[in-house]
Tab-separated table of C-alpha atoms in Angstrom:
chain	number	residue	atom	x	y	z
A	752	MET	CA	152.802	122.314	171.004
A	753	LYS	CA	154.487	125.634	171.771
A	754	SER	CA	154.671	128.330	169.126
A	755	THR	CA	158.003	129.243	167.572
A	756	HIS	CA	158.773	132.197	169.891
A	757	SER	CA	162.518	132.417	170.584
A	758	GLY	CA	163.707	131.846	174.158
A	759	THR	CA	161.552	131.127	177.215
A	760	THR	CA	158.148	132.761	177.006
A	761	THR	CA	155.863	133.784	179.869
A	762	ALA	CA	152.289	134.986	179.396
A	763	TYR	CA	150.751	137.163	182.109
A	764	MET	CA	146.943	137.129	182.333
A	765	PRO	CA	145.311	139.430	184.922
A	766	GLY	CA	141.582	139.127	185.543
A	767	ARG	CA	138.892	139.001	188.205
A	768	PHE	CA	137.668	135.454	187.370
A	769	SER	CA	134.563	136.137	189.415
A	770	PRO	CA	133.944	133.221	189.355
A	771	PRO	CA	136.065	131.309	186.795
A	772	THR	CA	134.226	130.203	183.645
A	773	ARG	CA	135.064	127.684	180.947
A	774	GLY	CA	136.052	130.664	178.809
A	775	HIS	CA	138.692	131.751	181.340
A	776	ILE	CA	140.115	128.243	181.578
A	777	GLN	CA	140.066	127.654	177.833
A	778	THR	CA	142.067	130.856	177.334
A	779	MET	CA	144.590	129.732	179.960
A	780	LEU	CA	144.911	126.319	178.315
A	781	TRP	CA	145.515	128.003	174.964
A	782	LEU	CA	148.210	130.176	176.553
A	783	LEU	CA	149.872	127.119	178.092
A	784	ASP	CA	149.762	125.513	174.644
A	785	GLN	CA	151.484	128.548	173.126
A	786	TYR	CA	153.888	129.696	175.836
A	787	ASP	CA	156.268	128.117	178.342
A	788	ARG	CA	154.822	129.619	181.522
A	789	LEU	CA	151.659	131.349	182.656
A	790	VAL	CA	151.292	133.976	185.390
A	791	ILE	CA	147.693	134.527	186.535
A	792	GLY	CA	146.835	137.766	188.333
A	793	ILE	CA	143.748	137.451	190.540
A	794	GLY	CA	142.356	140.973	190.425
A	795	SER	CA	140.412	142.900	193.073
A	796	CYS	CA	141.903	140.509	195.588
A	797	TYR	CA	140.282	142.084	198.659
A	798	GLU	CA	136.919	142.938	197.123
A	799	VAL	CA	134.113	140.591	198.147
A	800	GLY	CA	130.369	140.561	198.700
A	801	THR	CA	129.423	142.773	195.729
A	802	VAL	CA	127.815	142.140	192.355
A	803	ARG	CA	131.177	142.248	190.554
A	804	HIS	CA	133.134	140.520	193.327
A	805	PRO	CA	130.958	137.887	195.010
A	806	LEU	CA	133.774	135.520	196.103
A	807	LEU	CA	137.068	135.894	197.965
A	808	ALA	CA	140.176	135.907	195.795
A	809	SER	CA	141.556	132.867	197.608
A	810	ILE	CA	138.458	130.938	196.519
A	811	ARG	CA	138.716	132.201	192.938
A	812	GLU	CA	142.375	131.145	192.854
A	813	LYS	CA	141.424	127.683	194.095
A	814	MET	CA	138.732	127.351	191.409
A	815	VAL	CA	141.176	128.346	188.667
A	816	LEU	CA	143.844	125.891	189.782
A	817	ALA	CA	141.341	123.055	190.232
A	818	SER	CA	139.982	123.680	186.742
A	819	LEU	CA	143.426	123.673	185.145
A	820	HIS	CA	144.327	120.483	187.007
A	821	ALA	CA	141.094	118.813	185.858
A	822	ALA	CA	142.000	119.751	182.279
A	823	GLY	CA	145.387	118.060	182.608
A	824	ALA	CA	147.502	121.214	182.721
A	825	SER	CA	150.866	121.159	184.504
A	826	LEU	CA	150.512	123.500	187.479
A	827	ARG	CA	154.298	123.656	187.734
A	828	ARG	CA	154.135	126.019	184.757
A	829	VAL	CA	151.537	128.247	186.481
A	830	ARG	CA	152.096	130.981	189.077
A	831	VAL	CA	149.376	133.033	190.767
A	832	VAL	CA	149.696	136.558	192.159
A	833	HIS	CA	147.014	138.594	193.929
A	834	LEU	CA	146.297	142.091	192.619
A	835	THR	CA	144.746	144.902	194.641
A	836	ASP	CA	141.880	146.985	193.300
A	837	PHE	CA	142.388	150.747	192.833
A	838	PRO	CA	138.942	152.381	192.526
A	839	ASP	CA	139.095	155.649	190.580
A	840	ASP	CA	142.886	155.377	190.183
A	841	TRP	CA	143.629	153.700	186.860
A	842	ASP	CA	147.268	154.807	186.845
A	843	GLY	CA	147.825	153.353	190.319
A	844	TRP	CA	146.191	150.108	189.254
A	845	TRP	CA	148.336	149.968	186.111
A	846	ARG	CA	151.591	150.509	188.028
A	847	HIS	CA	150.544	147.846	190.522
A	848	THR	CA	149.476	145.343	187.851
A	849	THR	CA	152.643	145.762	185.810
A	850	SER	CA	155.023	145.613	188.793
A	851	ILE	CA	154.426	142.034	189.945
A	852	PRO	CA	157.431	140.022	191.176
A	853	GLY	CA	159.214	138.495	188.196
A	854	ILE	CA	157.688	140.967	185.731
A	855	ALA	CA	161.035	141.106	183.921
A	856	ASP	CA	160.490	137.498	182.843
A	857	VAL	CA	157.081	138.226	181.307
A	858	THR	CA	157.131	138.298	177.510
A	859	HIS	CA	153.400	138.625	176.737
A	860	PHE	CA	150.603	140.576	178.459
A	861	VAL	CA	147.134	139.067	177.994
A	862	THR	CA	143.886	141.044	178.021
A	863	GLY	CA	140.783	141.398	175.910
A	864	ASN	CA	139.242	144.131	178.085
A	865	GLU	CA	138.698	146.873	175.541
A	866	ALA	CA	136.749	149.384	177.630
A	867	ASP	CA	138.708	149.298	180.884
A	868	ILE	CA	142.253	148.554	179.695
A	869	LEU	CA	143.007	148.657	175.966
A	870	ALA	CA	141.119	151.867	175.170
A	871	VAL	CA	142.660	153.626	178.182
A	872	MET	CA	146.140	152.471	177.162
A	873	ARG	CA	145.675	153.942	173.685
A	874	ALA	CA	144.319	157.204	175.087
A	875	LYS	CA	147.329	157.529	177.398
A	876	GLY	CA	149.809	156.510	174.714
A	877	LEU	CA	151.168	153.658	176.822
A	878	GLU	CA	153.554	151.151	175.327
A	879	LEU	CA	154.100	147.768	176.945
A	880	PRO	CA	157.626	146.386	177.382
A	881	PHE	CA	156.215	143.033	176.249
A	882	ALA	CA	153.910	141.810	173.495
A	883	LEU	CA	150.158	142.306	173.838
A	884	ILE	CA	147.899	139.281	173.397
A	885	ASN	CA	144.170	139.941	172.938
A	886	PRO	CA	142.355	136.587	173.201
A	887	GLU	CA	139.251	138.163	171.672
A	888	LYS	CA	141.181	138.622	168.406
A	889	GLU	CA	143.233	135.426	168.462
A	890	ASP	CA	142.271	132.185	166.744
A	891	LEU	CA	141.891	130.003	169.820
A	892	GLY	CA	140.501	127.122	167.755
A	893	ALA	CA	139.263	124.316	170.018
A	894	PHE	CA	139.939	126.514	173.062
A	895	ARG	CA	137.311	129.123	172.104
A	896	PHE	CA	134.395	129.579	174.528
A	897	ALA	CA	132.024	132.514	174.339
A	898	TYR	CA	130.377	132.912	177.760
A	899	HIS	CA	131.555	135.273	180.512
A	900	ALA	CA	131.348	135.510	184.312
A	901	THR	CA	128.374	137.902	184.070
A	902	ASP	CA	126.378	135.155	182.322
A	903	LEU	CA	127.418	132.695	185.035
A	904	ARG	CA	126.341	134.959	187.899
A	905	ARG	CA	123.016	135.590	186.170
A	906	ALA	CA	122.408	131.846	185.767
A	907	ILE	CA	122.956	131.340	189.505
A	908	VAL	CA	120.574	134.134	190.457
A	909	GLU	CA	117.932	132.761	188.062
A	910	GLY	CA	118.382	129.220	189.351
A	911	ASN	CA	119.246	127.967	185.853
A	912	TYR	CA	121.446	125.016	186.778
A	913	ALA	CA	121.840	123.712	183.219
A	914	ARG	CA	123.221	127.056	182.089
A	915	PHE	CA	125.431	127.233	185.198
A	916	ARG	CA	126.931	123.826	184.308
A	917	LEU	CA	127.443	124.947	180.719
A	918	ILE	CA	129.348	128.133	181.616
A	919	ALA	CA	131.144	127.315	184.889
A	920	ALA	CA	134.691	125.967	184.903
A	921	GLU	CA	135.124	122.461	186.322
A	922	GLY	CA	136.762	123.760	189.507
A	923	THR	CA	133.966	126.286	189.960
A	924	ILE	CA	131.369	123.517	189.737
A	925	ASN	CA	133.204	121.223	192.130
A	926	LEU	CA	134.063	123.848	194.752
A	927	MET	CA	130.961	126.047	194.676
A	928	GLY	CA	129.079	124.166	197.379
A	929	LEU	CA	132.136	123.596	199.580
A	930	VAL	CA	132.735	127.342	199.894
A	931	GLY	CA	129.090	128.406	200.162
A	932	GLY	CA	129.305	129.972	196.719
A	933	PHE	CA	125.673	129.813	195.599
A	934	ALA	CA	124.411	131.579	198.720
A	935	GLY	CA	127.337	133.989	198.708
A	936	ILE	CA	126.728	135.013	195.101
A	937	ARG	CA	122.999	135.446	195.688
A	938	ARG	CA	123.657	137.664	198.715
A	939	ALA	CA	126.205	139.682	196.752
A	940	MET	CA	123.789	140.142	193.846
A	941	GLN	CA	121.334	141.526	196.422
A	942	ASP	CA	124.071	143.832	197.729
A	943	ALA	CA	124.008	141.965	201.048
A	944	GLY	CA	127.332	140.125	201.031
A	945	THR	CA	130.094	140.460	203.621
A	946	ARG	CA	132.375	143.295	202.449
A	947	PHE	CA	136.001	143.937	203.154
A	948	VAL	CA	136.888	147.123	205.045
A	949	PRO	CA	139.679	149.292	203.601
A	950	GLY	CA	142.800	149.422	205.721
A	951	ARG	CA	145.197	146.740	206.883
A	952	GLN	CA	144.326	143.405	205.305
A	953	ALA	CA	145.337	140.438	207.470
A	954	ALA	CA	145.288	136.643	207.504
A	955	ASP	CA	144.784	134.620	210.694
A	956	ALA	CA	145.528	130.972	211.448
A	957	VAL	CA	143.272	129.034	213.817
A	958	VAL	CA	145.341	125.963	214.751
A	959	THR	CA	143.725	123.395	217.028
A	960	CYS	CA	144.688	120.077	218.573
A	961	GLU	CA	142.080	117.497	219.531
A	962	HIS	CA	142.924	114.333	221.458
A	963	ALA	CA	141.197	112.103	224.012
A	964	GLY	CA	138.131	114.328	224.193
A	965	ARG	CA	140.091	117.556	224.833
A	966	ARG	CA	140.763	120.516	222.526
A	967	TRP	CA	143.529	123.107	222.542
A	968	LEU	CA	144.051	126.364	220.609
A	969	LEU	CA	147.433	127.707	219.510
A	970	CYS	CA	147.783	131.311	220.727
A	971	GLY	CA	150.077	133.756	222.491
A	972	TYR	CA	150.103	137.280	223.883
A	973	ARG	CA	150.516	140.288	221.593
A	974	ARG	CA	153.748	142.173	222.247
A	975	GLU	CA	152.692	145.675	221.209
A	976	GLY	CA	150.241	147.833	219.304
A	977	ASP	CA	146.494	147.272	219.444
A	978	PHE	CA	145.487	144.754	222.118
A	979	SER	CA	148.994	144.500	223.586
A	980	ASN	CA	149.351	141.727	226.195
A	981	VAL	CA	146.026	140.207	225.092
A	982	LEU	CA	145.808	136.624	223.843
A	983	ALA	CA	145.756	136.297	220.059
A	984	ILE	CA	146.027	133.610	217.408
A	985	PRO	CA	148.905	133.725	214.878
A	986	GLY	CA	148.357	136.111	212.017
A	987	GLY	CA	149.302	139.416	210.463
A	988	GLY	CA	149.285	141.624	207.404
A	989	ILE	CA	149.100	140.229	203.874
A	990	ASN	CA	152.023	141.377	201.728
A	991	VAL	CA	151.483	143.002	198.333
A	992	TYR	CA	150.788	140.334	195.645
A	993	GLU	CA	150.622	137.617	198.349
A	994	SER	CA	147.883	135.006	198.718
A	995	PRO	CA	146.053	135.139	202.087
A	996	VAL	CA	146.806	131.418	202.457
A	997	ASP	CA	150.531	132.039	202.078
A	998	ALA	CA	150.308	134.996	204.466
A	999	ALA	CA	148.609	132.880	207.143
A	1000	LEU	CA	151.186	130.089	206.823
A	1001	ARG	CA	154.080	132.589	206.775
A	1002	LYS	CA	152.918	134.273	209.983
A	1003	LEU	CA	152.243	130.886	211.552
A	1004	ALA	CA	155.855	129.837	210.904
A	1005	ASP	CA	157.220	133.195	212.127
A	1006	GLU	CA	155.254	133.221	215.372
A	1007	THR	CA	155.113	129.540	216.318
A	1008	GLY	CA	157.871	127.724	214.423
A	1009	LEU	CA	155.329	125.339	212.865
A	1010	VAL	CA	156.114	125.075	209.150
A	1011	PHE	CA	153.375	123.703	206.908
A	1012	GLU	CA	154.078	122.707	203.315
A	1013	VAL	CA	151.276	123.200	200.777
A	1014	MET	CA	150.689	119.930	198.936
A	1015	ASN	CA	147.580	120.891	196.937
A	1016	ARG	CA	146.033	124.374	196.961
A	1017	GLY	CA	143.440	123.590	194.292
A	1018	VAL	CA	141.098	121.813	196.738
A	1019	GLU	CA	139.000	122.876	199.723
A	1020	PRO	CA	140.257	122.352	202.322
A	1021	ILE	CA	143.822	122.813	201.081
A	1022	HIS	CA	146.100	119.813	201.685
A	1023	LEU	CA	149.139	120.488	203.894
A	1024	ARG	CA	152.042	118.576	205.400
A	1025	LEU	CA	153.619	119.381	208.756
A	1026	GLY	CA	157.178	118.354	209.530
A	1027	GLY	CA	157.439	116.204	206.427
A	1028	THR	CA	155.241	113.417	207.838
A	1029	ARG	CA	151.889	114.675	209.174
A	1030	LEU	CA	149.275	115.297	206.472
A	1031	CYS	CA	146.492	117.732	207.408
A	1032	GLU	CA	144.154	120.330	205.915
A	1033	LEU	CA	143.634	124.091	205.926
A	1034	ARG	CA	139.991	125.104	205.772
A	1035	THR	CA	138.725	128.530	204.730
A	1036	LEU	CA	136.668	130.191	207.481
A	1037	GLY	CA	135.867	133.392	205.583
A	1038	ILE	CA	136.440	137.107	206.054
A	1039	LEU	CA	135.816	139.216	209.164
A	1040	SER	CA	135.037	142.880	208.660
A	1041	THR	CA	134.147	145.677	211.053
A	1042	GLU	CA	134.405	149.437	211.152
A	1043	ASP	CA	134.376	149.408	214.966
A	1044	PRO	CA	137.933	150.276	216.131
A	1045	ARG	CA	137.281	148.441	219.397
A	1046	LEU	CA	137.314	145.227	217.343
A	1047	GLY	CA	139.190	146.166	214.178
A	1048	GLY	CA	141.992	148.116	215.820
A	1049	SER	CA	143.409	151.506	214.901
A	1050	ARG	CA	144.411	150.522	211.355
A	1051	GLY	CA	141.021	149.168	210.297
A	1052	GLY	CA	140.830	146.612	207.543
A	1053	SER	CA	139.601	143.035	207.446
A	1054	ALA	CA	140.967	139.598	208.304
A	1055	GLN	CA	140.683	136.345	206.384
A	1056	ALA	CA	140.797	133.297	208.640
A	1057	PHE	CA	141.837	129.690	208.073
A	1058	HIS	CA	141.624	126.601	210.285
A	1059	ILE	CA	144.141	123.756	210.678
A	1060	ALA	CA	142.830	120.887	212.833
A	1061	LEU	CA	145.479	118.492	214.176
A	1062	ASP	CA	144.482	115.110	215.593
A	1063	CYS	CA	147.065	114.868	218.352
A	1064	ALA	CA	147.970	116.141	221.796
A	1065	PRO	CA	150.072	119.336	221.861
A	1066	GLU	CA	153.074	117.560	223.377
A	1067	ASP	CA	153.235	115.296	220.308
A	1068	LEU	CA	154.363	118.333	218.295
A	1069	GLY	CA	157.330	119.022	220.567
A	1070	PRO	CA	158.286	122.321	222.227
A	1071	LEU	CA	157.473	125.540	220.389
A	1072	PRO	CA	160.389	127.962	219.921
A	1073	ASP	CA	160.482	131.316	221.693
A	1074	GLY	CA	159.978	133.638	218.723
A	1075	LYS	CA	161.545	136.753	220.242
A	1076	ARG	CA	161.210	138.666	216.974
A	1077	SER	CA	157.587	137.702	216.351
A	1078	GLY	CA	154.494	139.660	217.309
A	1079	LEU	CA	153.493	137.110	219.968
A	1080	TYR	CA	155.115	135.885	223.174
A	1081	ASP	CA	154.406	132.888	225.409
A	1082	VAL	CA	152.985	130.989	222.441
A	1083	ALA	CA	151.430	127.656	223.410
A	1084	PHE	CA	148.511	125.317	222.845
A	1085	ARG	CA	146.039	126.415	225.509
A	1086	PRO	CA	142.941	124.469	226.603
A	1087	GLU	CA	139.782	125.632	224.876
A	1088	GLU	CA	138.103	126.552	228.149
A	1089	ASP	CA	141.033	128.775	229.202
A	1090	VAL	CA	140.904	130.703	225.932
A	1091	ALA	CA	137.134	131.075	226.207
A	1092	ALA	CA	137.549	132.612	229.654
A	1093	ALA	CA	140.396	134.941	228.662
A	1094	GLY	CA	139.079	136.154	225.283
A	1095	LEU	CA	141.076	137.055	222.176
A	1096	ALA	CA	142.229	140.213	220.429
A	1097	PHE	CA	140.405	141.899	217.548
A	1098	GLN	CA	137.556	139.767	216.135
A	1099	GLN	CA	139.584	136.596	216.439
A	1100	MET	CA	137.114	134.865	218.753
A	1101	ARG	CA	134.630	134.894	215.880
A	1102	SER	CA	137.137	132.973	213.733
A	1103	VAL	CA	137.753	130.490	216.536
A	1104	GLN	CA	134.015	130.028	216.977
A	1105	ALA	CA	133.662	129.444	213.217
A	1106	ALA	CA	136.198	126.635	213.675
A	1107	GLY	CA	133.918	125.062	216.298
A	1108	LEU	CA	135.584	126.185	219.544
A	1109	CYS	CA	134.797	128.541	222.414
A	1110	HIS	CA	131.098	129.004	221.701
A	1111	ASP	CA	130.387	130.073	225.286
A	1112	SER	CA	132.867	132.964	225.177
A	1113	GLY	CA	132.509	136.623	224.277
A	1114	PRO	CA	134.007	138.052	221.056
A	1115	VAL	CA	136.896	139.809	222.796
A	1116	ARG	CA	138.133	140.573	226.299
């Protein structure tokens, strides 16, 4: 039952959810019980491979949504935005966090972070344009759960599976192995995880066709900038507040004309539909990071890669449009062996190799 707030109410809950615990999900369920809609801000969305940020934000988002679905929540009432980290710039982080798309519709801001948020707000004399909800001081009743993500990470490092099962959200439990979470968290806790590199953050789409013993890769030539006139897979920069998954699918549609509809983003791989009839999946390949400009380009940064495997011949998909305004030209499904011989821009060959293609090639030509 909703509370007696007048009008439509929207609660906005930012957090790192690193990884999601039962406490996080119980708070979200309580909010959905009290308010009409819930906006979840996945914080530190590019941070990965560290003690505080062991998993990619796209994986944390998936774990949250899977947990809410398992609890019977209506995901139509839930929206997720990705929030950038601002080390040593609290004011920049605050402006970013409170400027999400649709912020005018938010009626309640949710946080129980006393040290990093509430105390700083009081010291700066900040007043929110919406009501403040502190779950730590609310009577959550049956939704109360005491453990935090720090306890969960510690249980994993100590190999205490019973405690892990007690604290972890259902989606975290179910997806941990599929995304290599146990090993990733252990590496991060040893300060040995794969980090993101500051700069341009991108998402790449590895799209393959496999039919009658042959494999093809969707790629084209870059029009300008770094690696101009070099073969590249579809991809590009992630917009502010945008999920890397949505960025990869957006660039894929812009550069190839192939439009994929997300059917279920709370599973790994994500379920998609192409052209209204062909069901397929999008698998997370991970993040590529380098500080070498010969591979990362002049703007630096990192790239998150995803793989869509289609079980058909390229001609079954019809002709691809000539995207004159896109960053690629002469886009086509090219035989695997041709791509291996030609090479790809940036670190993209590593993503293609992670998808199981072109293992005899070099990383870039």
